Amino acid sequence: MDNDSFGEGGFGDGGSLGKGAAGPPRDAVTPAAKASPVPARTVKVVSGDFLLTVNPVDGSEIEPCPPGERPARPTRRSAAERVERQRAALPPVPPGPAAPRLPMLERGEERERLVRLLGQGRSVRLTGPAGSGRSTLLDAVAEDCADFAPDGVIRLNGHHRTPAELLQELFTVVFAAPGHRPDRNALAGFVRDIGAVVVLDDLEFGGAALDELLDAAPECAFLLAATPDVPAPSADSPLEEIFLGGLGRATALELLSHIVERPLTEDETNWAGDLWFESEGLPLRFVQAGALLRQCDELRGDPDAEDEFAAFEAAQGRDVPLPTLGEGAAPAPLLASRLSESARQTLRIAVALGGEVPHQAHLPALVGDTHADAALGELMGCGLLSPAGTRYRLAAGVLAQLREKGYDNDSAAHAHTAAQHYAWWAGHPSVTPERAIAESDAMLASLGALVAGGRDDEYADAAVRLARRAAPVFAGGLYWSAWEKALRAGSTAARIAGEVAQDAYFHHELGVLGLCTGNLERARAELEASIGMRGALADKRGTVAGRRALALVEDRTSGLTPRPEALTIRTESPATSVFPLIGPTATTSQLPRIEPEEPATQVTPVTVTEPPSRRGLALLGARRNVVAAGAGALLAVVLGTVVTLGAASDKEDAPTDNVKNGQQTDEDDFPEDWDTTEDPADDASEKPDDKGATKSPTPSTAPGASTAPAAPASPGETPSSTPTQPGGPSQTAQPPRPTPTRSTPVPPSTPPKPSPTETAPSGSPSPTISETSSTPSGATSASGPSSTESSSAPVM
């Protein structure tokens, strides 16, 4: 295959990839794989009392955390785990040969003082101008204090960080809590127990904010590094102040000699002396000056020389003047002009991103050169970059110097390229939240560059795509400050592009974030805006999610804390009866069975207050005949429930609890052997008389007969004291009737006469009653007859 098949700018002629290429792009080689959609990554995060489900498609959902989803208590990391985590948080090592480590000169006194103060548990603020070597001194002090505290040394970076974010990072370094972000109160409790030496570089706040940071971790000794333009601590702050100045003239010349790795000439010494006076001895200026001298040595030498002696002879014959004093004071443009094209392109991208340098793994895609990752080593060797946490930034003063030379002419195009690349990269399934967070500053910088000044729709669309891809990753990685910045930039870009649906998504996410952080007023405003937009778009699913989140906001605003168990709908079956049963394990199989001739009417379980009818009185009279036969248990079908009532023959026995729900009882009005559920007109004859004789229901037999209950011969038989007359009424022919809820016994004026051979007709007001003399206590038992007594078999 020849090069013409790739078109102009193909692989064969060394042109840039994709520029004017007629062939298919690299990502279109496998169209089938691209056709399958990548599943959305949903992440569940517990924040305080809420369970947050981060959904990058429809928007995050928030609800009270169920008990089963509550995470375990965070565990403290071991020393080896902390060391490994701190090592992974260091900036990447540039490819190529390692640069020699420069000695730390003229900092011994400051180093000893810092170590002594930190060993005493005191916090120190190290103030020095940009480029004074604060980071190098912090590295040396951190090595000396490795064994001072139980939690070791913790390195943090305060660039664009608030006190709340730093406390969250401090908690993450010491405690392992995957998928759990404690709220403000819980976080304060965990951080209060941390005992470590916290080395914080690039501090950007002071005053009350700094006091908040120090008070939140009273067991930690802080070493803070800041520039003079950062606000000072409060007047009553316990911080010790140490100012870091520049190097002396002799020390600066010695550092320059170490960088060029040879003795300085007389002209170079004079030039370095003037530079020391102009830069006030800042070490960064001499690192960059040493890079200029090395470039001069390379230009004087012959690149085709076979040995060092030949190169030295060639250098003697080529005249390369020393940089001017102005070029030495602002060396970035001159240094960049002598670097490779990939390094210069990397500088242009960094200028477009506000000084943020992308990770070296992204440089080949952003620059368009497969070997662009080597540009990071070139820039580090020239002193144009400085470490900042897990990444690199342009060194102090370099951004302004490059802008003066026109490195920001195409900043919008470079930011657009970076946004497109990061939008693809952040949504890739292989990208973990930790990797995305390490690159968050560059992504946020590209977002800010696109939305600044109201760019056109093309740039706004790229910003919306990047924000939609990056925001869920930041949320799942618990880096909520970056989450908020991405959402706000995306909302601005969506308004510029006229994307109402995307703007509604960003407002919804901001409302959920406000609810998680406790900012209820902001959460309400954002959610109401999102609900209004989605309602206009007829987005039912999004509207429901927004209303659910808004309901949680209202609950928190009114002081109600919704709990998961309060939202559970219990489906317990209601009680089958409003009356309590006698005995805990009463079953119908143990009781006499009465089969009605008419189908029983099913009654709903409600309290009935209507008076009993004539059929009900007949039923009660029949039931009294059963008790008179010596039955130890009563069968009552009340409201669909079988109620067993035991009648005691001795008036000293304890009364049976047969009280309805809501019915009042009076022991003076109701004797012990009364059934309070019966009709008062029929029960009046059961009162004991004044002579002690007890009127009790008796079977229709001669006096003195046995009072034992009649056992049925078969399950289908009905117990009865007398045979049923042909054509006469039967006690089982009456359907059950509800009884009144409250009864007041009123004795009748003329008690009915007992009839030993006839059963009470259905229309009689009361059953047959026989008056018997009082028997000694225990002579008869309600539970059953004695061994000498016999019962008459029922007649079919």
mmCIF file of N, CA and C in Angstrom, residues 322-403:
data_model
loop_
_atom_site.group_PDB
_atom_site.id
_atom_site.type_symbol
_atom_site.label_atom_id
_atom_site.label_comp_id
_atom_site.label_asym_id
_atom_site.label_seq_id
_atom_site.Cartn_x
_atom_site.Cartn_y
_atom_site.Cartn_z
ATOM 1 N N LEU A 322 25.968 35.529 25.610
ATOM 2 C CA LEU A 322 25.178 35.294 26.818
ATOM 3 C C LEU A 322 23.839 36.022 26.721
ATOM 4 N N PRO A 323 22.818 35.530 27.376
ATOM 5 C CA PRO A 323 21.537 36.244 27.387
ATOM 6 C C PRO A 323 21.696 37.613 28.034
ATOM 7 N N THR A 324 20.852 38.508 27.631
ATOM 8 C CA THR A 324 20.847 39.820 28.250
ATOM 9 C C THR A 324 20.259 39.725 29.658
ATOM 10 N N LEU A 325 20.384 40.803 30.398
ATOM 11 C CA LEU A 325 19.823 40.805 31.742
ATOM 12 C C LEU A 325 18.301 40.718 31.696
ATOM 13 N N GLY A 326 17.681 41.330 30.702
ATOM 14 C CA GLY A 326 16.225 41.226 30.567
ATOM 15 C C GLY A 326 15.788 39.818 30.235
ATOM 16 N N GLU A 327 16.555 39.154 29.357
ATOM 17 C CA GLU A 327 16.222 37.774 29.043
ATOM 18 C C GLU A 327 16.451 36.856 30.244
ATOM 19 N N GLY A 328 17.417 37.179 31.062
ATOM 20 C CA GLY A 328 17.635 36.382 32.266
ATOM 21 C C GLY A 328 16.551 36.612 33.318
ATOM 22 N N ALA A 329 15.993 37.835 33.366
ATOM 23 C CA ALA A 329 14.928 38.114 34.330
ATOM 24 C C ALA A 329 13.604 37.527 33.896
ATOM 25 N N ALA A 330 13.362 37.432 32.568
ATOM 26 C CA ALA A 330 12.143 36.817 32.024
ATOM 27 C C ALA A 330 12.575 35.795 30.975
ATOM 28 N N PRO A 331 13.072 34.658 31.410
ATOM 29 C CA PRO A 331 13.704 33.728 30.462
ATOM 30 C C PRO A 331 12.746 32.799 29.735
ATOM 31 N N ALA A 332 11.440 32.772 30.061
ATOM 32 C CA ALA A 332 10.532 31.771 29.497
ATOM 33 C C ALA A 332 10.460 31.817 27.972
ATOM 34 N N PRO A 333 10.292 32.984 27.328
ATOM 35 C CA PRO A 333 10.223 32.971 25.846
ATOM 36 C C PRO A 333 11.516 32.488 25.192
ATOM 37 N N LEU A 334 12.665 32.901 25.704
ATOM 38 C CA LEU A 334 13.914 32.462 25.113
ATOM 39 C C LEU A 334 14.127 30.964 25.325
ATOM 40 N N LEU A 335 13.815 30.463 26.490
ATOM 41 C CA LEU A 335 13.940 29.035 26.734
ATOM 42 C C LEU A 335 13.002 28.232 25.822
ATOM 43 N N ALA A 336 11.764 28.720 25.651
ATOM 44 C CA ALA A 336 10.797 27.991 24.827
ATOM 45 C C ALA A 336 11.203 27.984 23.361
ATOM 46 N N SER A 337 11.854 29.055 22.895
ATOM 47 C CA SER A 337 12.244 29.107 21.490
ATOM 48 C C SER A 337 13.308 28.075 21.140
ATOM 49 N N ARG A 338 14.034 27.592 22.109
ATOM 50 C CA ARG A 338 15.094 26.615 21.870
ATOM 51 C C ARG A 338 14.660 25.183 22.174
ATOM 52 N N LEU A 339 13.383 24.978 22.452
ATOM 53 C CA LEU A 339 12.863 23.642 22.730
ATOM 54 C C LEU A 339 12.239 23.045 21.470
ATOM 55 N N SER A 340 11.786 21.819 21.569
ATOM 56 C CA SER A 340 11.145 21.147 20.440
ATOM 57 C C SER A 340 9.755 21.724 20.181
ATOM 58 N N GLU A 341 9.227 21.398 19.002
ATOM 59 C CA GLU A 341 7.900 21.899 18.650
ATOM 60 C C GLU A 341 6.826 21.338 19.578
ATOM 61 N N SER A 342 6.990 20.086 20.004
ATOM 62 C CA SER A 342 6.010 19.503 20.928
ATOM 63 C C SER A 342 6.017 20.231 22.258
ATOM 64 N N ALA A 343 7.189 20.633 22.725
ATOM 65 C CA ALA A 343 7.269 21.361 23.987
ATOM 66 C C ALA A 343 6.626 22.733 23.850
ATOM 67 N N ARG A 344 6.833 23.397 22.738
ATOM 68 C CA ARG A 344 6.211 24.707 22.556
ATOM 69 C C ARG A 344 4.693 24.578 22.440
ATOM 70 N N GLN A 345 4.229 23.524 21.751
ATOM 71 C CA GLN A 345 2.785 23.315 21.662
ATOM 72 C C GLN A 345 2.195 23.007 23.033
ATOM 73 N N THR A 346 2.924 22.286 23.850
ATOM 74 C CA THR A 346 2.458 22.012 25.219
ATOM 75 C C THR A 346 2.340 23.308 26.009
ATOM 76 N N LEU A 347 3.282 24.217 25.792
ATOM 77 C CA LEU A 347 3.204 25.507 26.479
ATOM 78 C C LEU A 347 1.983 26.296 26.015
ATOM 79 N N ARG A 348 1.657 26.251 24.750
ATOM 80 C CA ARG A 348 0.463 26.954 24.270
ATOM 81 C C ARG A 348 -0.810 26.386 24.898
ATOM 82 N N ILE A 349 -0.872 25.069 25.018
ATOM 83 C CA ILE A 349 -2.044 24.456 25.660
ATOM 84 C C ILE A 349 -2.103 24.852 27.129
ATOM 85 N N ALA A 350 -0.957 24.878 27.792
ATOM 86 C CA ALA A 350 -0.941 25.271 29.200
ATOM 87 C C ALA A 350 -1.364 26.720 29.376
ATOM 88 N N VAL A 351 -0.968 27.577 28.449
ATOM 89 C CA VAL A 351 -1.400 28.975 28.530
ATOM 90 C C VAL A 351 -2.905 29.071 28.315
ATOM 91 N N ALA A 352 -3.455 28.296 27.391
ATOM 92 C CA ALA A 352 -4.900 28.302 27.154
ATOM 93 C C ALA A 352 -5.666 27.803 28.362
ATOM 94 N N LEU A 353 -5.057 26.916 29.155
ATOM 95 C CA LEU A 353 -5.717 26.366 30.343
ATOM 96 C C LEU A 353 -5.353 27.138 31.604
ATOM 97 N N GLY A 354 -4.853 28.313 31.479
ATOM 98 C CA GLY A 354 -4.582 29.135 32.649
ATOM 99 C C GLY A 354 -3.394 28.675 33.466
ATOM 100 N N GLY A 355 -2.438 27.999 32.862
ATOM 101 C CA GLY A 355 -1.253 27.542 33.568
ATOM 102 C C GLY A 355 -1.287 26.074 33.946
ATOM 103 N N GLU A 356 -2.422 25.394 33.776
ATOM 104 C CA GLU A 356 -2.518 23.971 34.088
ATOM 105 C C GLU A 356 -1.914 23.146 32.961
ATOM 106 N N VAL A 357 -1.053 22.207 33.320
ATOM 107 C CA VAL A 357 -0.396 21.349 32.343
ATOM 108 C C VAL A 357 -1.069 19.986 32.378
ATOM 109 N N PRO A 358 -1.587 19.498 31.248
ATOM 110 C CA PRO A 358 -2.212 18.160 31.256
ATOM 111 C C PRO A 358 -1.191 17.073 31.589
ATOM 112 N N HIS A 359 -1.736 15.946 32.032
ATOM 113 C CA HIS A 359 -0.874 14.802 32.308
ATOM 114 C C HIS A 359 -0.134 14.396 31.038
ATOM 115 N N GLN A 360 1.052 13.853 31.218
ATOM 116 C CA GLN A 360 1.882 13.494 30.072
ATOM 117 C C GLN A 360 1.222 12.452 29.174
ATOM 118 N N ALA A 361 0.313 11.648 29.720
ATOM 119 C CA ALA A 361 -0.388 10.665 28.893
ATOM 120 C C ALA A 361 -1.362 11.310 27.922
ATOM 121 N N HIS A 362 -1.805 12.548 28.177
ATOM 122 C CA HIS A 362 -2.735 13.241 27.295
ATOM 123 C C HIS A 362 -2.019 14.085 26.241
ATOM 124 N N LEU A 363 -0.753 14.319 26.411
ATOM 125 C CA LEU A 363 -0.049 15.212 25.487
ATOM 126 C C LEU A 363 0.001 14.683 24.058
ATOM 127 N N PRO A 364 0.213 13.384 23.820
ATOM 128 C CA PRO A 364 0.199 12.943 22.419
ATOM 129 C C PRO A 364 -1.120 13.226 21.707
ATOM 130 N N ALA A 365 -2.248 13.066 22.377
ATOM 131 C CA ALA A 365 -3.536 13.340 21.738
ATOM 132 C C ALA A 365 -3.776 14.831 21.580
ATOM 133 N N LEU A 366 -3.339 15.627 22.521
ATOM 134 C CA LEU A 366 -3.583 17.068 22.463
ATOM 135 C C LEU A 366 -2.632 17.765 21.503
ATOM 136 N N VAL A 367 -1.403 17.318 21.469
ATOM 137 C CA VAL A 367 -0.394 17.969 20.624
ATOM 138 C C VAL A 367 -0.439 17.414 19.208
ATOM 139 N N GLY A 368 -0.761 16.119 19.069
ATOM 140 C CA GLY A 368 -0.742 15.501 17.752
ATOM 141 C C GLY A 368 0.572 14.840 17.428
ATOM 142 N N ASP A 369 1.372 14.533 18.436
ATOM 143 C CA ASP A 369 2.662 13.890 18.249
ATOM 144 C C ASP A 369 2.737 12.706 19.208
ATOM 145 N N THR A 370 3.088 11.552 18.679
ATOM 146 C CA THR A 370 3.140 10.366 19.521
ATOM 147 C C THR A 370 4.242 10.434 20.564
ATOM 148 N N HIS A 371 5.235 11.290 20.359
ATOM 149 C CA HIS A 371 6.335 11.439 21.318
ATOM 150 C C HIS A 371 6.226 12.731 22.118
ATOM 151 N N ALA A 372 5.030 13.264 22.182
ATOM 152 C CA ALA A 372 4.862 14.535 22.891
ATOM 153 C C ALA A 372 5.000 14.389 24.392
ATOM 154 N N ASP A 373 4.918 13.154 24.911
ATOM 155 C CA ASP A 373 5.058 12.996 26.361
ATOM 156 C C ASP A 373 6.457 13.354 26.832
ATOM 157 N N ALA A 374 7.450 13.288 25.935
ATOM 158 C CA ALA A 374 8.816 13.683 26.306
ATOM 159 C C ALA A 374 8.937 15.182 26.509
ATOM 160 N N ALA A 375 7.954 15.964 26.047
ATOM 161 C CA ALA A 375 8.016 17.417 26.226
ATOM 162 C C ALA A 375 7.965 17.811 27.686
ATOM 163 N N LEU A 376 7.324 16.962 28.518
ATOM 164 C CA LEU A 376 7.252 17.285 29.939
ATOM 165 C C LEU A 376 8.638 17.307 30.572
ATOM 166 N N GLY A 377 9.506 16.386 30.180
ATOM 167 C CA GLY A 377 10.867 16.384 30.699
ATOM 168 C C GLY A 377 11.653 17.607 30.251
ATOM 169 N N GLU A 378 11.436 18.046 29.033
ATOM 170 C CA GLU A 378 12.124 19.250 28.553
ATOM 171 C C GLU A 378 11.724 20.478 29.361
ATOM 172 N N LEU A 379 10.442 20.603 29.599
ATOM 173 C CA LEU A 379 9.968 21.773 30.323
ATOM 174 C C LEU A 379 10.420 21.742 31.779
ATOM 175 N N MET A 380 10.468 20.566 32.379
ATOM 176 C CA MET A 380 10.942 20.466 33.761
ATOM 177 C C MET A 380 12.426 20.801 33.855
ATOM 178 N N GLY A 381 13.192 20.348 32.880
ATOM 179 C CA GLY A 381 14.620 20.648 32.915
ATOM 180 C C GLY A 381 14.929 22.117 32.760
ATOM 181 N N CYS A 382 14.055 22.864 32.139
ATOM 182 C CA CYS A 382 14.266 24.298 31.953
ATOM 183 C C CYS A 382 13.708 25.131 33.100
ATOM 184 N N GLY A 383 13.084 24.521 34.057
ATOM 185 C CA GLY A 383 12.526 25.281 35.171
ATOM 186 C C GLY A 383 11.261 26.024 34.818
ATOM 187 N N LEU A 384 10.561 25.586 33.755
ATOM 188 C CA LEU A 384 9.319 26.240 33.366
ATOM 189 C C LEU A 384 8.094 25.644 34.053
ATOM 190 N N LEU A 385 8.241 24.520 34.718
ATOM 191 C CA LEU A 385 7.148 23.868 35.418
ATOM 192 C C LEU A 385 7.518 23.711 36.886
ATOM 193 N N SER A 386 6.488 23.637 37.709
ATOM 194 C CA SER A 386 6.661 23.378 39.134
ATOM 195 C C SER A 386 5.580 22.416 39.586
ATOM 196 N N PRO A 387 5.880 21.500 40.504
ATOM 197 C CA PRO A 387 4.855 20.543 40.960
ATOM 198 C C PRO A 387 3.788 21.237 41.793
ATOM 199 N N ALA A 388 2.564 20.749 41.649
ATOM 200 C CA ALA A 388 1.423 21.265 42.420
ATOM 201 C C ALA A 388 0.502 20.095 42.721
ATOM 202 N N GLY A 389 0.733 19.467 43.858
ATOM 203 C CA GLY A 389 -0.066 18.304 44.220
ATOM 204 C C GLY A 389 0.264 17.115 43.347
ATOM 205 N N THR A 390 -0.757 16.601 42.659
ATOM 206 C CA THR A 390 -0.569 15.440 41.789
ATOM 207 C C THR A 390 -0.269 15.824 40.348
ATOM 208 N N ARG A 391 0.003 17.080 40.057
ATOM 209 C CA ARG A 391 0.144 17.539 38.683
ATOM 210 C C ARG A 391 1.267 18.567 38.614
ATOM 211 N N TYR A 392 1.406 19.171 37.435
ATOM 212 C CA TYR A 392 2.372 20.244 37.218
ATOM 213 C C TYR A 392 1.641 21.487 36.736
ATOM 214 N N ARG A 393 2.200 22.611 37.086
ATOM 215 C CA ARG A 393 1.725 23.906 36.622
ATOM 216 C C ARG A 393 2.898 24.701 36.067
ATOM 217 N N LEU A 394 2.566 25.707 35.297
ATOM 218 C CA LEU A 394 3.622 26.615 34.865
ATOM 219 C C LEU A 394 4.224 27.309 36.081
ATOM 220 N N ALA A 395 5.524 27.442 36.078
ATOM 221 C CA ALA A 395 6.220 28.037 37.210
ATOM 222 C C ALA A 395 5.809 29.496 37.366
ATOM 223 N N ALA A 396 6.148 30.031 38.506
ATOM 224 C CA ALA A 396 5.757 31.408 38.833
ATOM 225 C C ALA A 396 6.310 32.378 37.791
ATOM 226 N N GLY A 397 5.451 33.200 37.241
ATOM 227 C CA GLY A 397 5.848 34.206 36.270
ATOM 228 C C GLY A 397 5.904 33.723 34.840
ATOM 229 N N VAL A 398 5.882 32.438 34.586
ATOM 230 C CA VAL A 398 6.025 31.926 33.222
ATOM 231 C C VAL A 398 4.779 32.227 32.394
ATOM 232 N N LEU A 399 3.591 32.126 32.977
ATOM 233 C CA LEU A 399 2.357 32.364 32.235
ATOM 234 C C LEU A 399 2.314 33.788 31.696
ATOM 235 N N ALA A 400 2.641 34.756 32.512
ATOM 236 C CA ALA A 400 2.628 36.156 32.054
ATOM 237 C C ALA A 400 3.689 36.398 30.997
ATOM 238 N N GLN A 401 4.854 35.794 31.140
ATOM 239 C CA GLN A 401 5.919 35.990 30.153
ATOM 240 C C GLN A 401 5.547 35.401 28.799
ATOM 241 N N LEU A 402 4.905 34.243 28.786
ATOM 242 C CA LEU A 402 4.511 33.634 27.516
ATOM 243 C C LEU A 402 3.362 34.384 26.857
ATOM 244 N N ARG A 403 2.461 34.934 27.624
ATOM 245 C CA ARG A 403 1.375 35.707 27.044
ATOM 246 C C ARG A 403 1.886 36.975 26.362
#
